Amino acid sequence: MDMQNIQRLMEDYLSHNYRRGSFPEKLLAALLESWARERDRAHELELLGDMVLKNGALIQQLVEMNHLKNKFLGTAAHDLRNPLISIRGLSEIILTEATGPLTQEQKEYINIINTVSSGMLKLVGELLDISVIESGRLELQRQPGALDRLVSERIRVHTVIAEEKRIVMEEDLSELPDCSFDLDKIGRVIDNLLSNAIKFSPPGSRVSVLLRQEENMARVTVGDEGPGIPMEDRSRIFGEFQKSAALPTGGEKSTGLGLAIAKKIVEAHGGDLMVESREPSGSLFSFTLPIGRGNDGH
């Protein structure tokens, strides 16, 4: 019975002044209770409607602000990139002493300029990536390729860095059917996982890399013997500008953007990026890619 009918019956009862018992008190009590519930529900629906309207306007405002933020990041990063490239390039030329001999103190200063500009250039590049991804302009140049070959190539590149910390790189790569992926972008995902594993592993430890097929997916897993990821960090380390409480073992720097970019790239390929922690004895980062998917260019 809706609220109008309840109110009509109550008004009818009161206007005819029914004798006690001609209109049962229990029924009247039930009508009053039902009327009160309907009135409360109507009030709640009205409040809910107002809340939806206000939240809708707030969401639209947040979307517009996020768009402006991405536009600002993209513009600022683009404007900073060329000067930083010039600073890094000129510092490298000066370090070769092609323009004249340098004192030891001058070499130290130029090395600092080169290191800092390289770090800033990396940050600018990642800001550009985030801007492109969040604006929905991420484009994949998919081509059929051997994932095991790409992983092996990236391991060789990072072996040099690992050897500086006396870290042993171990690989166990299964030969899989070709996957369709963007070579450059998946290469960057692998680089990120390998560099993080080396960064957080202590000297004398091992970094292992596995490649396996799981049904119609390829899975790349990178394991380290670092401190692991604290439980409270595991749900947020894939967010932008998020860092784990664990510290790099060699004082390396981190922007907090690498994993966020890697996850978005993998998801754009139809895969997933995840972490398992064996705290305090290391972490396992892995990502998956579909096997045998055609070149759709997206």
Tab-separated table of C-alpha atoms in Angstrom:
chain	number	residue	atom	x	y	z
A	1	MET	CA	0.000	0.000	0.000
A	2	ASP	CA	1.520	3.322	-1.042
A	3	MET	CA	1.695	6.467	1.017
A	4	GLN	CA	-1.310	8.159	-0.647
A	5	ASN	CA	-3.641	5.235	0.127
A	6	ILE	CA	-2.408	5.082	3.703
A	7	GLN	CA	-3.002	8.780	4.163
A	8	ARG	CA	-6.462	8.542	2.548
A	9	LEU	CA	-7.530	5.761	4.937
A	10	MET	CA	-6.259	7.703	7.929
A	11	GLU	CA	-8.087	10.856	6.853
A	12	ASP	CA	-11.249	8.810	6.247
A	13	TYR	CA	-10.981	7.312	9.720
A	14	LEU	CA	-10.532	10.656	11.394
A	15	SER	CA	-13.247	12.496	9.402
A	16	HIS	CA	-15.960	9.871	10.113
A	17	ASN	CA	-14.922	9.523	13.737
A	18	TYR	CA	-15.361	5.749	13.758
A	19	ARG	CA	-16.466	4.230	17.039
A	20	ARG	CA	-13.891	2.275	19.023
A	21	GLY	CA	-13.700	-1.167	17.489
A	22	SER	CA	-15.428	-0.312	14.165
A	23	PHE	CA	-11.997	0.402	12.782
A	24	PRO	CA	-9.564	-1.958	14.561
A	25	GLU	CA	-6.871	-0.220	16.567
A	26	LYS	CA	-4.283	-2.774	15.411
A	27	LEU	CA	-5.036	-1.921	11.804
A	28	LEU	CA	-4.761	1.775	12.567
A	29	ALA	CA	-1.420	1.191	14.316
A	30	ALA	CA	-0.214	-0.802	11.310
A	31	LEU	CA	-1.305	1.983	8.971
A	32	LEU	CA	0.481	4.572	11.073
A	33	GLU	CA	3.657	2.496	11.132
A	34	SER	CA	3.493	1.875	7.382
A	35	TRP	CA	2.850	5.557	6.730
A	36	ALA	CA	5.867	6.515	8.846
A	37	ARG	CA	8.095	4.038	6.975
A	38	GLU	CA	6.916	5.317	3.600
A	39	ARG	CA	7.464	8.900	4.674
A	40	ASP	CA	11.026	8.074	5.830
A	41	ARG	CA	11.748	6.213	2.607
A	42	ALA	CA	10.481	9.124	0.507
A	43	HIS	CA	12.734	11.447	2.480
A	44	GLU	CA	15.719	9.109	2.011
A	45	LEU	CA	15.070	8.915	-1.740
A	46	GLU	CA	14.935	12.686	-1.911
A	47	LEU	CA	18.240	12.955	-0.044
A	48	LEU	CA	19.761	10.267	-2.263
A	49	GLY	CA	18.650	12.125	-5.373
A	50	ASP	CA	20.258	15.323	-4.116
A	51	MET	CA	23.442	13.422	-3.275
A	52	VAL	CA	23.604	11.857	-6.753
A	53	LEU	CA	23.233	15.274	-8.383
A	54	LYS	CA	25.920	16.810	-6.186
A	55	ASN	CA	28.295	13.852	-6.672
A	56	GLY	CA	27.700	13.911	-10.421
A	57	ALA	CA	28.732	17.552	-10.552
A	58	LEU	CA	31.752	16.825	-8.334
A	59	ILE	CA	32.840	13.877	-10.511
A	60	GLN	CA	32.583	16.031	-13.627
A	61	GLN	CA	34.662	18.700	-11.936
A	62	LEU	CA	37.306	16.120	-10.941
A	63	VAL	CA	37.421	14.751	-14.508
A	64	GLU	CA	37.994	18.266	-15.847
A	65	MET	CA	40.691	18.959	-13.244
A	66	ASN	CA	42.413	15.659	-14.061
A	67	HIS	CA	42.354	16.589	-17.753
A	68	LEU	CA	43.947	19.960	-16.949
A	69	LYS	CA	46.547	18.230	-14.761
A	70	ASN	CA	47.490	15.842	-17.581
A	71	LYS	CA	47.688	18.728	-20.038
A	72	PHE	CA	49.922	20.708	-17.668
A	73	LEU	CA	52.196	17.727	-17.002
A	74	GLY	CA	52.521	16.994	-20.704
A	75	THR	CA	53.291	20.609	-21.596
A	76	ALA	CA	55.745	21.145	-18.736
A	77	ALA	CA	57.545	17.847	-19.341
A	78	HIS	CA	57.786	18.507	-23.080
A	79	ASP	CA	59.244	21.992	-22.507
A	80	LEU	CA	61.807	20.654	-20.021
A	81	ARG	CA	62.927	17.691	-22.100
A	82	ASN	CA	65.025	19.446	-24.770
A	83	PRO	CA	67.023	21.633	-22.352
A	84	LEU	CA	67.764	18.587	-20.205
A	85	ILE	CA	68.909	16.604	-23.239
A	86	SER	CA	71.241	19.475	-24.109
A	87	ILE	CA	72.637	19.690	-20.563
A	88	ARG	CA	73.271	15.948	-20.403
A	89	GLY	CA	74.811	15.855	-23.883
A	90	LEU	CA	77.101	18.815	-23.281
A	91	SER	CA	78.250	17.414	-19.941
A	92	GLU	CA	79.141	14.135	-21.647
A	93	ILE	CA	81.155	15.998	-24.289
A	94	ILE	CA	83.017	17.994	-21.629
A	95	LEU	CA	83.824	14.775	-19.715
A	96	THR	CA	85.565	13.375	-22.814
A	97	GLU	CA	87.920	16.401	-22.525
A	98	ALA	CA	87.384	17.131	-26.208
A	99	THR	CA	87.238	20.824	-25.317
A	100	GLY	CA	90.349	20.705	-23.129
A	101	PRO	CA	91.736	18.942	-20.071
A	102	LEU	CA	89.817	18.982	-16.798
A	103	THR	CA	91.024	19.031	-13.231
A	104	GLN	CA	89.789	16.290	-10.900
A	105	GLU	CA	87.503	18.769	-9.176
A	106	GLN	CA	86.014	19.885	-12.511
A	107	LYS	CA	85.382	16.250	-13.481
A	108	GLU	CA	83.527	15.676	-10.225
A	109	TYR	CA	81.304	18.713	-10.824
A	110	ILE	CA	80.571	17.762	-14.428
A	111	ASN	CA	79.799	14.192	-13.337
A	112	ILE	CA	77.256	15.554	-10.849
A	113	ILE	CA	75.661	17.673	-13.597
A	114	ASN	CA	75.509	14.646	-15.881
A	115	THR	CA	74.006	12.380	-13.215
A	116	VAL	CA	71.408	14.902	-12.074
A	117	SER	CA	70.349	15.825	-15.616
A	118	SER	CA	70.015	12.137	-16.514
A	119	GLY	CA	67.791	11.558	-13.497
A	120	MET	CA	65.658	14.592	-14.319
A	121	LEU	CA	65.379	13.470	-17.935
A	122	LYS	CA	64.117	10.085	-16.787
A	123	LEU	CA	61.505	11.764	-14.570
A	124	VAL	CA	60.403	14.032	-17.429
A	125	GLY	CA	60.050	11.031	-19.720
A	126	GLU	CA	57.903	9.219	-17.171
A	127	LEU	CA	55.728	12.308	-16.663
A	128	LEU	CA	55.165	12.405	-20.420
A	129	ASP	CA	54.237	8.715	-20.364
A	130	ILE	CA	51.721	9.220	-17.548
A	131	SER	CA	50.218	12.210	-19.356
A	132	VAL	CA	49.774	10.177	-22.551
A	133	ILE	CA	48.359	7.126	-20.753
A	134	GLU	CA	45.862	9.009	-18.580
A	135	SER	CA	44.618	11.075	-21.502
A	136	GLY	CA	43.739	7.845	-23.332
A	137	ARG	CA	46.326	8.408	-26.068
A	138	LEU	CA	48.442	5.317	-25.414
A	139	GLU	CA	49.033	3.645	-28.778
A	140	LEU	CA	50.542	0.185	-29.142
A	141	GLN	CA	52.523	-0.865	-32.185
A	142	ARG	CA	51.863	-4.588	-31.927
A	143	GLN	CA	53.962	-7.031	-33.910
A	144	PRO	CA	54.285	-10.828	-33.567
A	145	GLY	CA	57.508	-11.611	-31.749
A	146	ALA	CA	59.392	-14.028	-29.501
A	147	LEU	CA	58.997	-12.904	-25.912
A	148	ASP	CA	61.798	-15.225	-24.725
A	149	ARG	CA	64.240	-13.476	-27.070
A	150	LEU	CA	63.243	-10.030	-25.799
A	151	VAL	CA	63.561	-11.100	-22.148
A	152	SER	CA	66.981	-12.623	-22.813
A	153	GLU	CA	68.195	-9.422	-24.499
A	154	ARG	CA	67.059	-7.234	-21.608
A	155	ILE	CA	68.733	-9.575	-19.091
A	156	ARG	CA	72.050	-9.169	-20.921
A	157	VAL	CA	71.748	-5.379	-20.732
A	158	HIS	CA	71.073	-5.431	-16.984
A	159	THR	CA	73.760	-8.019	-16.218
A	160	VAL	CA	76.398	-5.274	-16.438
A	161	ILE	CA	74.564	-3.227	-13.782
A	162	ALA	CA	74.031	-6.315	-11.610
A	163	GLU	CA	77.721	-7.219	-11.700
A	164	GLU	CA	78.585	-3.848	-10.174
A	165	LYS	CA	76.677	-4.985	-7.044
A	166	ARG	CA	77.968	-8.586	-7.332
A	167	ILE	CA	74.417	-9.754	-8.069
A	168	VAL	CA	74.040	-12.939	-10.112
A	169	MET	CA	71.397	-12.964	-12.854
A	170	GLU	CA	69.734	-16.364	-13.351
A	171	GLU	CA	67.320	-17.122	-16.192
A	172	ASP	CA	65.015	-20.006	-16.998
A	173	LEU	CA	63.159	-19.100	-20.171
A	174	SER	CA	60.792	-21.501	-21.916
A	175	GLU	CA	60.444	-21.189	-25.675
A	176	LEU	CA	56.875	-20.053	-26.331
A	177	PRO	CA	54.703	-19.440	-29.372
A	178	ASP	CA	54.920	-15.889	-30.666
A	179	CYS	CA	53.021	-13.181	-28.813
A	180	SER	CA	51.752	-9.953	-30.339
A	181	PHE	CA	53.141	-6.992	-28.414
A	182	ASP	CA	54.708	-3.560	-28.662
A	183	LEU	CA	58.433	-4.360	-28.575
A	184	ASP	CA	59.548	-1.029	-27.141
A	185	LYS	CA	56.873	-0.778	-24.449
A	186	ILE	CA	57.112	-4.379	-23.207
A	187	GLY	CA	60.877	-3.952	-23.224
A	188	ARG	CA	60.400	-1.033	-20.866
A	189	VAL	CA	58.218	-3.154	-18.579
A	190	ILE	CA	60.931	-5.816	-18.393
A	191	ASP	CA	63.583	-3.139	-17.796
A	192	ASN	CA	61.568	-1.726	-14.926
A	193	LEU	CA	61.177	-5.085	-13.185
A	194	LEU	CA	64.837	-5.997	-13.667
A	195	SER	CA	66.158	-2.617	-12.528
A	196	ASN	CA	63.909	-2.696	-9.446
A	197	ALA	CA	65.076	-6.219	-8.572
A	198	ILE	CA	68.722	-5.137	-8.815
A	199	LYS	CA	68.026	-1.875	-7.006
A	200	PHE	CA	66.508	-3.557	-3.943
A	201	SER	CA	68.763	-6.632	-3.810
A	202	PRO	CA	71.788	-6.692	-1.505
A	203	PRO	CA	75.285	-7.295	-2.906
A	204	GLY	CA	76.090	-10.966	-3.378
A	205	SER	CA	72.463	-12.013	-3.914
A	206	ARG	CA	70.617	-13.409	-6.955
A	207	VAL	CA	67.930	-12.145	-9.309
A	208	SER	CA	65.979	-14.855	-11.118
A	209	VAL	CA	63.924	-14.496	-14.285
A	210	LEU	CA	61.408	-17.130	-15.404
A	211	LEU	CA	59.272	-17.333	-18.528
A	212	ARG	CA	56.445	-19.862	-18.655
A	213	GLN	CA	53.249	-20.548	-20.569
A	214	GLU	CA	50.060	-20.790	-18.523
A	215	GLU	CA	47.214	-21.893	-20.815
A	216	ASN	CA	46.872	-19.073	-23.365
A	217	MET	CA	49.061	-16.610	-21.439
A	218	ALA	CA	52.808	-16.040	-21.208
A	219	ARG	CA	54.080	-15.163	-17.732
A	220	VAL	CA	57.364	-13.393	-16.997
A	221	THR	CA	58.440	-13.541	-13.336
A	222	VAL	CA	61.320	-11.596	-11.801
A	223	GLY	CA	62.403	-12.635	-8.310
A	224	ASP	CA	64.867	-10.919	-5.997
A	225	GLU	CA	66.384	-11.513	-2.572
A	226	GLY	CA	65.706	-8.045	-1.214
A	227	PRO	CA	63.672	-7.067	1.853
A	228	GLY	CA	60.304	-7.780	0.216
A	229	ILE	CA	57.259	-5.531	0.005
A	230	PRO	CA	55.546	-4.697	3.325
A	231	MET	CA	51.905	-5.814	3.429
A	232	GLU	CA	50.636	-2.239	3.737
A	233	ASP	CA	52.482	-1.242	0.533
A	234	ARG	CA	51.376	-4.059	-1.782
A	235	SER	CA	48.027	-2.517	-2.693
A	236	ARG	CA	49.447	0.909	-3.545
A	237	ILE	CA	52.880	0.426	-5.164
A	238	PHE	CA	51.293	0.372	-8.632
A	239	GLY	CA	49.864	3.858	-8.083
A	240	GLU	CA	51.479	7.035	-9.390
A	241	PHE	CA	54.244	8.565	-7.242
A	242	GLN	CA	53.996	5.653	-4.794
A	243	LYS	CA	57.072	4.064	-3.250
A	244	SER	CA	57.580	1.116	-0.966
A	245	ALA	CA	58.953	1.627	2.516
A	246	ALA	CA	61.852	-0.659	1.495
A	247	LEU	CA	64.985	1.297	0.548
A	248	PRO	CA	67.332	0.624	-2.391
A	249	THR	CA	70.478	-1.159	-1.249
A	250	GLY	CA	72.846	1.026	-3.278
A	251	GLY	CA	71.282	4.441	-2.725
A	252	GLU	CA	69.585	4.400	-6.135
A	253	LYS	CA	66.848	6.929	-6.880
A	254	SER	CA	63.204	6.216	-7.703
A	255	THR	CA	60.443	8.425	-9.120
A	256	GLY	CA	57.552	6.243	-7.981
A	257	LEU	CA	56.184	6.164	-11.544
A	258	GLY	CA	57.835	3.109	-13.103
A	259	LEU	CA	55.462	0.436	-11.810
A	260	ALA	CA	52.395	2.588	-12.517
A	261	ILE	CA	53.471	2.990	-16.144
A	262	ALA	CA	54.424	-0.682	-16.472
A	263	LYS	CA	51.039	-1.842	-15.159
A	264	LYS	CA	49.113	0.381	-17.562
A	265	ILE	CA	51.204	-0.842	-20.501
A	266	VAL	CA	50.635	-4.496	-19.592
A	267	GLU	CA	46.901	-3.968	-19.075
A	268	ALA	CA	46.674	-2.242	-22.466
A	269	HIS	CA	48.060	-5.490	-23.937
A	270	GLY	CA	45.346	-7.526	-22.213
A	271	GLY	CA	47.599	-8.824	-19.444
A	272	ASP	CA	48.199	-8.089	-15.776
A	273	LEU	CA	51.087	-7.051	-13.527
A	274	MET	CA	51.180	-8.358	-9.976
A	275	VAL	CA	53.449	-8.844	-6.974
A	276	GLU	CA	54.005	-11.583	-4.421
A	277	SER	CA	56.185	-10.790	-1.434
A	278	ARG	CA	58.267	-13.257	0.479
A	279	GLU	CA	59.032	-10.676	3.145
A	280	PRO	CA	61.680	-10.440	4.472
A	281	SER	CA	63.455	-12.609	1.872
A	282	GLY	CA	62.467	-11.034	-1.431
A	283	SER	CA	59.697	-10.286	-3.909
A	284	LEU	CA	58.266	-11.837	-7.055
A	285	PHE	CA	56.972	-9.448	-9.713
A	286	SER	CA	55.273	-11.011	-12.711
A	287	PHE	CA	53.295	-9.928	-15.734
A	288	THR	CA	51.242	-11.818	-18.279
A	289	LEU	CA	50.617	-11.379	-22.010
A	290	PRO	CA	48.156	-13.199	-24.275
A	291	ILE	CA	49.709	-15.720	-26.627
A	292	GLY	CA	48.834	-15.762	-30.311
A	293	ARG	CA	46.745	-12.567	-30.395
A	294	GLY	CA	46.650	-10.882	-33.772
A	295	ASN	CA	48.042	-7.470	-34.610
A	296	ASP	CA	45.192	-5.109	-33.886
A	297	GLY	CA	47.287	-1.984	-33.522
A	298	HIS	CA	45.660	-0.918	-30.243
